Amino acid sequence: MRKISMVIIALMAIMILPTIKADAAILMDGSTTFANADFNAVVYWSVYSPLDASPLGSISDYGYYYQVHNSGTGGDNALTQFGVDNPNKLTITGIGYLTTPNLNPLPGSLIAPNPGYYYDSNNCGVWTFTPGATTQNIPLGSDSYLLYFTTPYAPVMVNGGVQAGSYNTQGPVPGPAPEPASLSLLGISLLGLGSTMFRRK
C-alpha cells in the first residue's frame, strides 16, 4: 500500500508542478475581437501567476489584465462598458485600473473608467466608461487604461462582454476557475500515505 501511495504522489507531482511554478512566464496572453453591427472592439489580455513580476508587482494572487480598444470605423459607436464573467462566483480580491503599461502595441488616447468599477450580483468584474467630470466613453481608435482584477483562482476562458450604449456582444476572455482537480487528487494521495504510515506504526 505504501508503494502505491508513493507512486501516486510522484505522478501527481509530475502533473501539477509545471502549472504551479512561481517563476513561470505569463500564463495567458492574447486578444479577443468583439464584432457587432454598431461597434467593433479588440480586448487585449494577459494573466500572471502568483509571485510573478506582473504590472501590480509581486502579488500572492493571480493577476488578470485587460485593455479595451475601439477598433470601429465610420459611424460606429463609442464603447461604454467591459465586463468579465465569473460563473462560479469566486472571490475577487482587488479590482481597478492602471495608467501603465499598455497591452495594445499601437494605443491611441487612453481612457479611464468611471470610479464605479464594481462587482455585480454574480461577482463579475465590470468597468464603465461614461461621460463625467474626468471620464468619457472610449471613442474610435482609443483604448482604455489597463483594467485588472486579482483572485486566488487560476484562469480558464469565460465570457467577456463589450457594450456601446444599448448594444453589446460577448466573446472569450480569461476568467477565474476553481482549483484544478489534480490538486485535490494530490491531497487525497497525501492523506492515503499518512494513514498507511500511521497504521504501520
Backbone as a chain_set.jsonl record, in Angstrom:
{"seq": "MRKISMVIIALMAIMILPTIKADAAILMDGSTTFANADFNAVVYWSVYSPLDASPLGSISDYGYYYQVHNSGTGGDNALTQFGVDNPNKLTITGIGYLTTPNLNPLPGSLIAPNPGYYYDSNNCGVWTFTPGATTQNIPLGSDSYLLYFTTPYAPVMVNGGVQAGSYNTQGPVPGPAPEPASLSLLGISLLGLGSTMFRRK", "coords": {"N": [[0.825, -1.198, 0.0], [1.957, 1.226, 0.763], [3.88, 1.603, -1.219], [2.259, 1.963, -3.452], [0.968, 4.367, -2.788], [3.164, 6.122, -2.813], [3.876, 6.027, -5.512], [1.582, 7.192, -6.662], [1.73, 9.791, -5.584], [4.114, 10.687, -6.767], [3.381, 10.68, -9.483], [1.305, 12.594, -9.47], [2.727, 14.867, -8.706], [4.395, 15.224, -10.918], [2.467, 15.898, -12.783], [1.353, 18.352, -11.83], [3.373, 20.162, -11.102], [4.49, 21.744, -13.268], [2.437, 23.601, -13.56], [2.337, 25.174, -11.307], [4.643, 26.568, -10.867], [6.423, 29.186, -9.379], [7.984, 31.001, -10.754], [7.106, 31.106, -13.336], [6.411, 32.104, -16.761], [4.179, 34.563, -18.269], [0.933, 33.334, -17.889], [-1.272, 33.33, -19.65], [-1.858, 34.995, -22.725], [-3.064, 37.211, -25.065], [-5.634, 38.176, -27.44], [-9.04, 39.253, -28.027], [-11.596, 39.611, -30.398], [-14.437, 41.655, -30.633], [-17.193, 41.805, -32.403], [-19.788, 43.687, -33.86], [-22.827, 44.931, -35.307], [-23.008, 47.602, -34.753], [-20.732, 48.444, -33.443], [-17.178, 47.879, -33.061], [-14.624, 46.101, -31.385], [-11.478, 45.372, -29.796], [-10.163, 43.339, -27.326], [-7.341, 43.221, -25.473], [-5.452, 40.899, -23.545], [-3.886, 39.502, -20.59], [-2.586, 37.113, -18.236], [-1.114, 36.653, -15.117], [0.691, 34.4, -13.034], [0.648, 33.742, -9.434], [3.123, 35.557, -7.561], [4.654, 36.206, -9.774], [6.358, 38.76, -11.675], [4.258, 40.962, -12.201], [2.263, 43.654, -13.724], [1.257, 44.798, -11.371], [3.247, 44.315, -9.625], [4.881, 42.099, -7.274], [2.584, 39.807, -6.259], [0.293, 37.886, -4.229], [-1.809, 36.618, -5.416], [-3.441, 35.497, -8.497], [-3.037, 37.603, -11.323], [-5.146, 39.362, -13.429], [-5.382, 40.98, -16.505], [-6.604, 43.5, -18.71], [-7.102, 45.298, -21.744], [-9.069, 47.539, -23.469], [-9.789, 48.205, -26.801], [-11.141, 50.468, -29.096], [-11.954, 49.523, -32.101], [-13.559, 50.302, -34.152], [-14.975, 51.876, -37.151], [-15.879, 54.728, -39.186], [-19.285, 55.314, -38.748], [-19.463, 53.909, -36.365], [-20.148, 53.191, -32.884], [-19.104, 54.769, -29.76], [-17.455, 53.086, -27.037], [-18.877, 51.805, -24.001], [-18.784, 50.044, -21.843], [-17.087, 47.289, -20.241], [-16.926, 43.879, -19.311], [-16.208, 40.961, -17.286], [-17.048, 37.603, -17.041], [-17.876, 35.625, -14.155], [-18.452, 32.71, -13.562], [-18.567, 30.895, -11.408], [-18.844, 32.439, -9.205], [-16.544, 33.249, -7.765], [-14.111, 34.476, -5.377], [-13.013, 37.777, -5.778], [-10.198, 39.585, -5.155], [-9.159, 42.117, -5.557], [-9.72, 45.055, -7.567], [-9.567, 47.28, -10.341], [-7.839, 49.9, -12.126], [-4.891, 50.607, -14.08], [-2.581, 53.139, -15.047], [-0.417, 52.59, -16.627], [1.207, 49.59, -17.812], [0.782, 49.425, -21.451], [-1.168, 47.039, -23.185], [-1.996, 46.92, -25.779], [-0.227, 47.147, -28.739], [-0.215, 49.433, -30.346], [-1.44, 51.916, -29.149], [-4.13, 54.361, -28.966], [-5.553, 57.375, -27.768], [-5.755, 57.223, -24.203], [-8.214, 56.035, -22.026], [-9.866, 56.509, -18.952], [-11.787, 54.418, -16.747], [-15.048, 54.992, -15.204], [-15.149, 55.91, -11.712], [-16.769, 53.975, -10.675], [-16.138, 51.214, -11.069], [-16.918, 47.833, -10.427], [-18.229, 44.966, -8.625], [-20.73, 42.913, -9.918], [-23.974, 41.34, -9.304], [-23.232, 38.727, -9.66], [-20.649, 38.679, -8.876], [-18.918, 39.506, -10.847], [-16.274, 41.135, -12.738], [-16.575, 44.488, -13.675], [-16.273, 47.337, -15.733], [-17.069, 50.676, -16.315], [-17.522, 53.199, -18.825], [-18.385, 56.217, -19.084], [-19.625, 59.55, -19.803], [-18.338, 62.107, -17.717], [-17.054, 64.259, -15.113], [-14.296, 63.771, -15.252], [-14.145, 61.649, -16.955], [-14.993, 59.591, -19.855], [-16.705, 58.092, -22.741], [-15.182, 55.379, -24.662], [-13.77, 56.478, -27.485], [-13.666, 56.107, -31.141], [-10.757, 54.437, -32.228], [-9.424, 54.721, -29.817], [-8.173, 53.648, -26.537], [-8.838, 51.826, -23.499], [-7.509, 52.485, -20.212], [-5.244, 50.212, -18.491], [-7.046, 47.6, -17.334], [-7.783, 45.702, -14.404], [-8.081, 42.743, -12.311], [-7.652, 40.842, -9.281], [-7.298, 37.517, -7.985], [-7.482, 34.463, -6.068], [-7.7, 32.357, -7.8], [-6.977, 30.242, -10.608], [-6.771, 30.734, -14.245], [-9.357, 30.189, -16.741], [-10.995, 30.111, -19.962], [-13.653, 32.327, -20.222], [-16.882, 33.97, -20.646], [-16.657, 37.257, -21.876], [-17.768, 40.656, -22.042], [-18.517, 43.385, -24.205], [-19.787, 46.653, -24.429], [-21.711, 49.165, -26.093], [-23.453, 51.746, -25.442], [-26.749, 50.776, -25.752], [-26.119, 48.542, -27.149], [-24.53, 45.369, -27.307], [-22.044, 42.745, -27.14], [-20.602, 39.426, -26.893], [-17.625, 37.523, -26.02], [-14.786, 35.224, -25.779], [-12.686, 35.479, -22.934], [-9.974, 35.454, -20.501], [-10.853, 34.171, -17.274], [-11.594, 33.557, -13.751], [-11.279, 30.228, -12.302], [-12.317, 27.308, -10.406], [-10.018, 25.532, -8.171], [-7.689, 23.323, -9.796], [-8.541, 19.868, -10.483], [-6.43, 18.153, -10.131], [-4.959, 19.058, -7.957], [-6.626, 18.44, -5.835], [-6.578, 15.67, -6.035], [-3.925, 15.182, -5.394], [-3.954, 15.926, -2.719], [-5.644, 13.945, -1.675], [-4.018, 11.716, -2.131], [-1.873, 12.261, -0.42], [-3.181, 12.113, 2.029], [-3.836, 9.408, 2.014], [-1.279, 8.258, 2.118], [-0.456, 9.165, 4.619], [-2.267, 7.874, 6.352], [-1.587, 5.23, 5.882], [1.069, 5.087, 6.803], [0.59, 5.672, 9.475], [-0.878, 3.414, 10.294], [1.095, 1.474, 10.007], [2.842, 2.132, 12.013]], "CA": [[0.0, 0.0, 0.0], [2.834, 2.393, 0.841], [4.497, 1.788, -2.534], [1.24, 2.504, -4.348], [0.788, 5.78, -2.431], [4.342, 6.861, -3.273], [3.778, 6.134, -6.97], [0.528, 8.168, -6.958], [2.26, 11.115, -5.265], [5.089, 11.044, -7.79], [2.657, 11.002, -10.716], [0.602, 13.862, -9.284], [3.727, 15.943, -8.698], [4.816, 15.437, -12.308], [1.369, 16.543, -13.496], [0.99, 19.707, -11.413], [4.484, 21.079, -10.875], [4.626, 22.772, -14.292], [1.385, 24.603, -13.505], [2.38, 25.982, -10.091], [5.947, 27.192, -10.687], [6.275, 30.599, -9.029], [8.73, 31.85, -11.662], [6.642, 30.854, -14.695], [6.126, 33.288, -17.561], [2.756, 34.885, -18.32], [0.152, 32.117, -18.105], [-2.101, 33.503, -20.845], [-1.571, 36.274, -23.371], [-3.707, 37.208, -26.37], [-6.652, 39.2, -27.674], [-10.347, 38.785, -28.486], [-12.337, 40.591, -31.189], [-15.87, 41.752, -30.356], [-17.768, 42.403, -33.602], [-21.207, 43.984, -33.75], [-23.235, 45.811, -36.4], [-22.946, 49.004, -34.328], [-19.399, 48.784, -32.934], [-16.144, 46.838, -33.112], [-13.63, 46.288, -30.333], [-10.499, 44.314, -29.526], [-9.713, 43.327, -25.928], [-6.046, 42.568, -25.253], [-5.463, 40.373, -22.181], [-2.802, 38.649, -20.1], [-2.783, 36.627, -16.872], [0.13, 36.303, -14.432], [0.536, 33.52, -11.878], [1.114, 34.38, -8.193], [4.542, 35.824, -7.325], [5.324, 36.701, -10.972], [6.519, 40.21, -11.751], [3.157, 41.466, -13.007], [2.163, 45.113, -13.629], [0.987, 45.193, -9.982], [4.376, 43.902, -8.8], [4.777, 40.739, -6.743], [1.348, 39.655, -5.504], [0.065, 36.497, -3.827], [-2.916, 36.077, -6.203], [-3.327, 35.615, -9.945], [-3.367, 38.933, -11.829], [-5.834, 39.364, -14.718], [-5.236, 42.318, -17.076], [-7.333, 43.677, -19.959], [-7.135, 46.646, -22.312], [-10.138, 47.572, -24.471], [-9.505, 49.112, -27.92], [-12.268, 50.704, -30.002], [-11.426, 49.323, -33.459], [-14.606, 50.63, -35.118], [-14.708, 52.891, -38.177], [-17.054, 55.44, -39.694], [-20.342, 55.681, -37.818], [-19.53, 53.01, -35.209], [-20.376, 53.862, -31.6], [-18.103, 54.738, -28.691], [-17.661, 51.973, -26.105], [-19.315, 52.294, -22.696], [-18.602, 49.1, -20.729], [-16.45, 45.987, -20.441], [-17.103, 43.03, -18.142], [-15.683, 39.589, -17.327], [-17.934, 36.692, -16.321], [-17.333, 34.853, -13.037], [-19.573, 31.775, -13.464], [-18.613, 30.193, -10.121], [-18.927, 33.468, -8.157], [-15.331, 33.117, -6.958], [-13.675, 35.708, -4.724], [-12.091, 38.718, -6.419], [-9.576, 40.265, -4.015], [-8.862, 43.5, -5.893], [-10.18, 45.427, -8.91], [-9.284, 48.678, -10.612], [-7.149, 50.122, -13.389], [-3.55, 51.171, -14.016], [-2.33, 54.048, -16.169], [0.613, 51.947, -17.445], [1.649, 49.776, -19.187], [-0.229, 49.16, -22.465], [-1.135, 45.731, -23.833], [-2.154, 47.177, -27.205], [1.057, 47.663, -29.215], [-0.364, 50.733, -31.008], [-2.599, 52.551, -28.499], [-4.487, 55.748, -29.214], [-5.755, 58.048, -26.489], [-6.064, 56.282, -23.129], [-9.426, 56.486, -21.346], [-10.067, 55.925, -17.62], [-13.176, 54.073, -16.428], [-15.644, 55.706, -14.084], [-14.762, 55.346, -10.412], [-17.707, 52.927, -10.286], [-15.899, 49.817, -11.409], [-17.577, 47.156, -9.321], [-18.671, 43.59, -8.801], [-22.182, 42.865, -9.994], [-24.585, 40.345, -8.426], [-22.526, 37.459, -9.835], [-19.254, 38.918, -8.51], [-18.125, 39.712, -12.062], [-15.571, 42.4, -12.84], [-17.211, 45.356, -14.666], [-15.748, 48.689, -15.799], [-17.933, 51.514, -17.143], [-16.897, 54.365, -19.452], [-19.466, 57.142, -19.415], [-19.189, 60.94, -19.618], [-18.339, 62.676, -16.378], [-16.106, 65.372, -14.954], [-12.948, 63.367, -15.679], [-14.251, 60.383, -17.689], [-15.74, 59.635, -21.11], [-16.757, 56.848, -23.494], [-13.968, 55.095, -25.428], [-14.11, 56.817, -28.868], [-13.0, 55.359, -32.203], [-9.302, 54.489, -32.256], [-8.86, 54.921, -28.482], [-8.029, 52.478, -25.673], [-8.974, 52.002, -22.051], [-6.337, 52.19, -19.399], [-5.103, 48.794, -18.195], [-8.027, 47.166, -16.339], [-7.275, 44.489, -13.755], [-8.559, 42.248, -11.029], [-6.822, 39.781, -8.703], [-8.082, 36.442, -7.378], [-6.659, 33.28, -5.774], [-8.051, 31.259, -8.689], [-6.295, 30.172, -11.899], [-7.657, 31.129, -15.34], [-9.892, 29.444, -17.882], [-11.683, 31.05, -20.841], [-15.052, 32.561, -19.864], [-17.479, 35.033, -21.448], [-16.462, 38.667, -21.599], [-18.747, 41.441, -22.778], [-18.262, 44.792, -24.517], [-21.054, 47.341, -24.653], [-21.711, 50.527, -26.61], [-24.823, 52.158, -25.186], [-27.657, 49.632, -25.597], [-25.622, 47.441, -27.969], [-23.477, 44.617, -26.633], [-21.688, 41.446, -27.705], [-19.758, 38.642, -25.985], [-16.526, 36.752, -26.589], [-14.0, 34.54, -24.742], [-11.532, 36.118, -22.292], [-9.622, 34.687, -19.294], [-11.544, 34.436, -16.028], [-11.192, 32.621, -12.684], [-11.887, 28.899, -12.219], [-11.95, 26.605, -9.173], [-8.724, 24.855, -8.183], [-7.678, 22.133, -10.648], [-8.818, 18.601, -9.817], [-5.172, 17.474, -9.81], [-4.539, 19.438, -6.611], [-7.435, 17.649, -4.909], [-6.085, 14.294, -6.083], [-2.682, 15.132, -4.635], [-4.311, 15.945, -1.309], [-6.15, 12.607, -1.331], [-2.871, 10.809, -2.092], [-1.114, 12.533, 0.802], [-3.944, 11.559, 3.142], [-3.684, 7.959, 1.952], [0.059, 7.918, 2.597], [-0.399, 9.397, 6.063], [-2.988, 6.832, 7.076], [-0.815, 3.979, 5.756], [2.221, 5.167, 7.715], [0.076, 5.616, 10.837], [-1.214, 2.027, 10.603], [2.323, 0.684, 10.126], [3.408, 2.378, 13.353]], "C": [[0.867, 1.259, 0.0], [3.472, 2.674, -0.511], [3.499, 2.397, -3.519], [1.02, 3.991, -4.071], [1.948, 6.625, -2.931], [4.296, 7.057, -4.785], [2.735, 7.181, -7.355], [1.017, 9.583, -6.699], [3.234, 11.575, -6.326], [4.401, 11.439, -9.092], [1.936, 12.332, -10.607], [1.559, 15.041, -9.305], [4.179, 16.257, -10.115], [3.747, 16.2, -13.078], [1.199, 18.007, -13.131], [2.164, 20.653, -11.264], [4.642, 22.107, -11.986], [3.586, 23.874, -14.201], [1.482, 25.506, -12.28], [3.761, 26.572, -9.842], [5.778, 28.685, -10.422], [6.956, 31.509, -10.034], [8.318, 31.629, -13.113], [6.422, 32.175, -15.428], [4.632, 33.6, -17.474], [1.982, 33.615, -18.645], [-0.654, 32.172, -19.392], [-1.852, 34.896, -21.392], [-2.217, 36.248, -24.751], [-4.696, 38.34, -26.518], [-7.919, 38.555, -28.198], [-11.034, 39.918, -29.23], [-13.822, 40.507, -30.847], [-16.504, 42.519, -31.518], [-19.271, 42.541, -33.46], [-21.565, 44.909, -34.91], [-23.045, 47.291, -36.056], [-21.599, 49.414, -33.741], [-18.462, 47.601, -33.142], [-15.1, 47.15, -32.054], [-12.671, 45.107, -30.318], [-10.105, 44.446, -28.059], [-8.414, 42.541, -25.866], [-6.012, 42.096, -23.811], [-4.208, 39.574, -21.885], [-3.108, 38.269, -18.655], [-1.434, 36.195, -16.318], [-0.176, 35.384, -13.257], [1.025, 34.234, -10.619], [2.634, 34.458, -8.128], [5.301, 36.224, -8.584], [5.42, 38.215, -10.915], [5.46, 40.768, -12.701], [3.134, 42.994, -12.942], [1.864, 45.625, -12.223], [2.167, 44.905, -9.067], [4.173, 42.48, -8.317], [3.536, 40.645, -5.859], [1.115, 38.176, -5.224], [-1.054, 35.839, -4.621], [-2.594, 36.131, -7.698], [-3.739, 37.025, -10.358], [-3.936, 38.842, -13.234], [-5.834, 40.796, -15.259], [-5.914, 42.376, -18.442], [-7.161, 45.125, -20.424], [-8.094, 46.636, -23.499], [-9.79, 48.622, -25.528], [-10.744, 49.24, -28.79], [-11.735, 50.662, -31.434], [-12.451, 49.65, -34.543], [-14.171, 51.696, -36.103], [-16.016, 53.599, -38.513], [-18.037, 55.804, -38.609], [-20.469, 54.75, -36.629], [-19.584, 53.805, -33.9], [-19.148, 53.818, -30.696], [-18.461, 53.629, -27.704], [-17.963, 52.503, -24.71], [-19.083, 51.325, -21.541], [-17.847, 47.854, -21.179], [-16.619, 45.181, -19.166], [-16.565, 41.633, -18.379], [-16.576, 38.707, -16.465], [-17.169, 35.959, -15.218], [-18.357, 33.777, -12.705], [-19.687, 31.044, -12.134], [-18.675, 31.145, -8.929], [-17.743, 33.376, -7.195], [-14.87, 34.481, -6.451], [-12.725, 36.495, -5.613], [-11.526, 39.589, -5.302], [-9.234, 41.724, -4.294], [-9.326, 43.791, -7.309], [-9.898, 46.904, -9.112], [-8.686, 48.873, -11.987], [-5.797, 50.767, -13.121], [-3.33, 52.069, -15.222], [-1.204, 53.545, -17.075], [0.706, 50.493, -17.004], [0.481, 49.546, -20.147], [-0.063, 47.75, -23.012], [-1.305, 45.865, -25.345], [-0.851, 47.773, -27.737], [0.972, 49.032, -29.873], [-1.55, 51.5, -30.411], [-2.858, 53.963, -28.999], [-4.583, 56.46, -27.879], [-6.18, 57.015, -25.448], [-7.174, 56.854, -22.253], [-9.575, 55.758, -20.014], [-11.528, 55.53, -17.441], [-13.717, 54.98, -15.336], [-15.145, 55.125, -12.772], [-15.648, 54.179, -9.994], [-17.413, 51.569, -10.878], [-16.305, 48.999, -10.191], [-17.732, 45.676, -9.605], [-20.189, 43.629, -8.935], [-22.7, 41.709, -9.134], [-23.938, 38.97, -8.551], [-21.04, 37.586, -9.519], [-18.354, 39.01, -9.741], [-17.355, 41.03, -11.957], [-16.189, 43.233, -13.958], [-16.604, 46.748, -14.571], [-16.615, 49.495, -16.757], [-17.172, 52.746, -17.625], [-18.016, 55.282, -19.929], [-19.016, 58.569, -19.128], [-19.346, 61.413, -18.184], [-17.312, 63.78, -16.314], [-14.718, 65.008, -15.476], [-12.972, 62.086, -16.515], [-15.065, 60.578, -18.963], [-15.88, 58.223, -21.672], [-15.401, 56.62, -24.165], [-14.272, 55.364, -26.907], [-13.33, 55.958, -29.87], [-11.489, 55.547, -32.134], [-8.642, 54.64, -30.903], [-8.884, 53.627, -27.68], [-8.402, 52.826, -24.242], [-7.597, 51.979, -21.425], [-6.313, 50.688, -19.116], [-6.043, 48.426, -17.044], [-7.528, 45.883, -15.691], [-8.185, 44.034, -12.631], [-7.632, 41.132, -10.574], [-7.723, 38.776, -7.993], [-7.16, 35.278, -7.058], [-6.799, 32.178, -6.826], [-7.402, 31.387, -10.066], [-7.277, 30.404, -13.043], [-8.15, 29.995, -16.225], [-10.54, 30.499, -18.789], [-13.157, 31.108, -20.452], [-15.604, 33.642, -20.794], [-17.038, 36.398, -20.941], [-17.469, 39.438, -22.432], [-18.288, 42.866, -22.998], [-19.593, 45.427, -24.883], [-20.806, 48.728, -25.207], [-23.139, 51.026, -26.502], [-25.702, 50.945, -24.95], [-27.215, 48.423, -26.413], [-24.506, 46.702, -27.23], [-23.22, 43.315, -27.378], [-20.716, 40.756, -26.767], [-18.672, 37.905, -26.75], [-15.697, 36.149, -25.468], [-12.8, 35.363, -24.26], [-11.178, 35.294, -21.054], [-10.43, 35.144, -18.084], [-11.209, 33.363, -15.008], [-11.963, 31.31, -12.714], [-11.523, 28.281, -10.876], [-10.603, 25.918, -9.311], [-8.773, 23.612, -9.057], [-7.901, 20.855, -9.845], [-7.543, 17.892, -9.397], [-4.688, 17.824, -8.418], [-5.33, 18.648, -5.569], [-6.94, 16.201, -4.866], [-4.789, 14.155, -5.303], [-2.974, 15.116, -3.139], [-4.825, 14.593, -0.844], [-5.003, 11.618, -1.216], [-2.067, 10.993, -0.812], [-1.84, 11.98, 2.024], [-3.806, 10.043, 3.185], [-2.341, 7.509, 2.477], [0.146, 8.073, 4.108], [-1.102, 8.298, 6.839], [-2.248, 5.508, 7.015], [0.336, 3.962, 6.735], [1.761, 5.055, 9.163], [-0.257, 4.174, 11.225], [0.04, 1.176, 10.784], [2.955, 0.888, 11.502], [2.591, 1.678, 14.411]], "O": [[0.552, 2.237, -0.677], [3.598, 3.831, -0.914], [3.863, 3.252, -4.326], [0.898, 4.786, -5.003], [1.736, 7.733, -3.423], [4.637, 8.129, -5.284], [2.964, 7.973, -8.269], [0.756, 10.483, -7.497], [3.191, 12.732, -6.746], [4.789, 12.417, -9.732], [1.95, 13.122, -11.551], [1.241, 16.094, -9.858], [4.332, 17.424, -10.475], [4.06, 17.042, -13.919], [0.93, 18.833, -14.004], [1.961, 21.867, -11.299], [4.911, 23.269, -11.68], [3.811, 24.973, -14.706], [0.778, 26.514, -12.213], [4.042, 27.03, -8.734], [5.068, 29.371, -11.158], [6.567, 32.668, -10.172], [9.087, 31.929, -14.026], [6.266, 33.226, -14.806], [3.906, 32.977, -16.699], [2.337, 32.896, -19.579], [-0.72, 31.194, -20.136], [-1.661, 35.851, -20.64], [-1.94, 35.341, -25.536], [-4.614, 39.345, -25.812], [-7.889, 37.452, -28.743], [-11.058, 41.053, -28.756], [-14.391, 39.418, -30.78], [-16.368, 43.739, -31.608], [-19.947, 41.623, -32.995], [-20.694, 45.599, -35.44], [-22.935, 48.132, -36.948], [-21.345, 50.605, -33.558], [-18.9, 46.473, -33.369], [-14.732, 48.306, -31.848], [-12.998, 44.005, -30.759], [-9.753, 45.533, -27.601], [-8.383, 41.347, -26.166], [-6.489, 42.806, -22.926], [-3.556, 39.043, -22.783], [-3.795, 38.998, -17.94], [-0.696, 35.458, -16.971], [-1.178, 35.563, -12.565], [1.742, 35.23, -10.719], [3.338, 33.553, -8.575], [6.483, 36.555, -8.495], [4.663, 38.872, -10.201], [5.743, 41.018, -13.873], [3.905, 43.582, -12.184], [2.183, 46.772, -11.909], [2.117, 45.206, -7.875], [3.377, 41.736, -8.889], [3.446, 41.321, -4.833], [1.674, 37.314, -5.904], [-1.242, 34.627, -4.521], [-1.603, 36.733, -8.11], [-4.686, 37.582, -9.803], [-3.288, 38.308, -14.135], [-6.237, 41.723, -14.556], [-5.82, 41.437, -19.233], [-7.086, 46.049, -19.615], [-7.952, 45.829, -24.417], [-9.528, 49.779, -25.201], [-11.336, 48.234, -29.18], [-11.146, 51.628, -31.919], [-12.248, 49.321, -35.712], [-13.138, 52.341, -35.924], [-17.103, 53.135, -38.172], [-17.694, 56.51, -37.66], [-21.486, 54.786, -35.936], [-19.122, 54.944, -33.83], [-18.277, 52.959, -30.839], [-19.631, 53.277, -27.555], [-17.397, 53.507, -24.278], [-19.172, 51.723, -20.38], [-17.947, 47.422, -22.328], [-16.476, 45.714, -18.066], [-16.473, 41.173, -19.517], [-16.833, 39.02, -15.303], [-15.969, 35.709, -15.338], [-19.061, 33.884, -11.7], [-20.778, 30.615, -11.759], [-18.573, 30.715, -7.78], [-17.911, 33.419, -5.976], [-15.203, 35.513, -7.033], [-11.752, 35.95, -6.136], [-12.275, 40.252, -4.586], [-9.036, 42.496, -3.355], [-9.333, 42.902, -8.16], [-9.978, 47.692, -8.17], [-8.978, 48.115, -12.912], [-5.582, 51.389, -12.081], [-3.841, 51.787, -16.306], [-1.058, 54.039, -18.193], [0.302, 50.19, -15.881], [-0.672, 49.48, -19.721], [1.058, 47.312, -23.275], [-0.819, 45.028, -26.104], [-0.408, 48.807, -27.237], [1.981, 49.733, -29.955], [-2.554, 51.71, -31.092], [-1.937, 54.673, -29.403], [-3.802, 56.194, -26.966], [-6.878, 56.052, -25.767], [-7.098, 57.995, -21.797], [-9.429, 54.537, -19.95], [-12.419, 56.226, -17.928], [-12.961, 55.65, -14.633], [-14.755, 53.958, -12.725], [-15.312, 53.462, -9.051], [-18.347, 50.822, -11.171], [-16.071, 49.413, -9.056], [-17.406, 45.199, -10.692], [-20.863, 44.302, -8.155], [-21.954, 41.159, -8.324], [-24.075, 38.137, -7.655], [-20.256, 36.699, -9.857], [-17.179, 38.644, -9.691], [-17.727, 41.922, -11.195], [-16.319, 42.745, -15.08], [-16.434, 47.285, -13.476], [-16.873, 49.06, -17.879], [-16.298, 53.267, -16.932], [-18.526, 55.134, -21.04], [-18.127, 58.784, -18.304], [-20.354, 61.15, -17.529], [-16.763, 64.191, -17.336], [-14.041, 65.844, -16.075], [-11.92, 61.495, -16.758], [-15.739, 61.594, -19.133], [-15.271, 57.278, -21.17], [-14.573, 57.528, -24.236], [-14.965, 54.564, -27.535], [-12.45, 55.185, -29.49], [-10.999, 56.668, -32.0], [-7.414, 54.685, -30.828], [-9.516, 52.645, -28.07], [-8.294, 53.979, -23.824], [-6.634, 51.51, -22.031], [-7.254, 49.974, -19.462], [-5.86, 48.885, -15.916], [-6.912, 45.056, -16.362], [-8.953, 44.817, -12.071], [-6.911, 40.545, -11.382], [-8.777, 39.135, -7.467], [-6.138, 35.117, -7.725], [-6.096, 31.171, -6.756], [-7.29, 32.482, -10.618], [-8.487, 30.287, -12.848], [-7.468, 28.991, -16.429], [-10.619, 31.667, -18.408], [-13.828, 30.08, -20.363], [-14.875, 34.168, -21.635], [-17.042, 36.662, -19.739], [-17.972, 38.919, -23.429], [-17.735, 43.492, -22.094], [-20.42, 44.818, -25.562], [-19.831, 49.39, -24.852], [-23.956, 50.756, -27.383], [-25.435, 50.16, -24.04], [-27.871, 47.382, -26.374], [-23.645, 47.323, -26.607], [-24.06, 42.843, -28.144], [-20.077, 41.406, -25.939], [-18.776, 37.688, -27.958], [-15.88, 36.521, -24.309], [-12.011, 35.87, -25.058], [-12.005, 34.506, -20.594], [-10.664, 36.337, -17.888], [-10.598, 32.353, -15.36], [-13.134, 31.269, -13.093], [-10.531, 28.677, -10.264], [-10.099, 25.737, -10.419], [-9.784, 22.91, -9.069], [-7.506, 20.762, -8.683], [-7.543, 17.124, -8.435], [-4.071, 16.992, -7.752], [-4.782, 18.237, -4.546], [-6.888, 15.583, -3.802], [-4.566, 13.148, -4.631], [-2.331, 14.391, -2.38], [-4.489, 14.14, 0.25], [-4.996, 10.775, -0.319], [-1.631, 10.022, -0.194], [-1.214, 11.447, 2.941], [-3.675, 9.457, 4.259], [-2.248, 6.511, 3.191], [0.735, 7.24, 4.797], [-0.599, 7.838, 7.864], [-2.268, 4.74, 7.977], [0.567, 2.965, 7.419], [2.431, 4.432, 9.987], [0.038, 3.748, 12.342], [0.058, 0.264, 11.61], [3.523, -0.036, 12.084], [2.911, 1.767, 15.597]]}, "num_chains": 1, "name": "protein.A"}
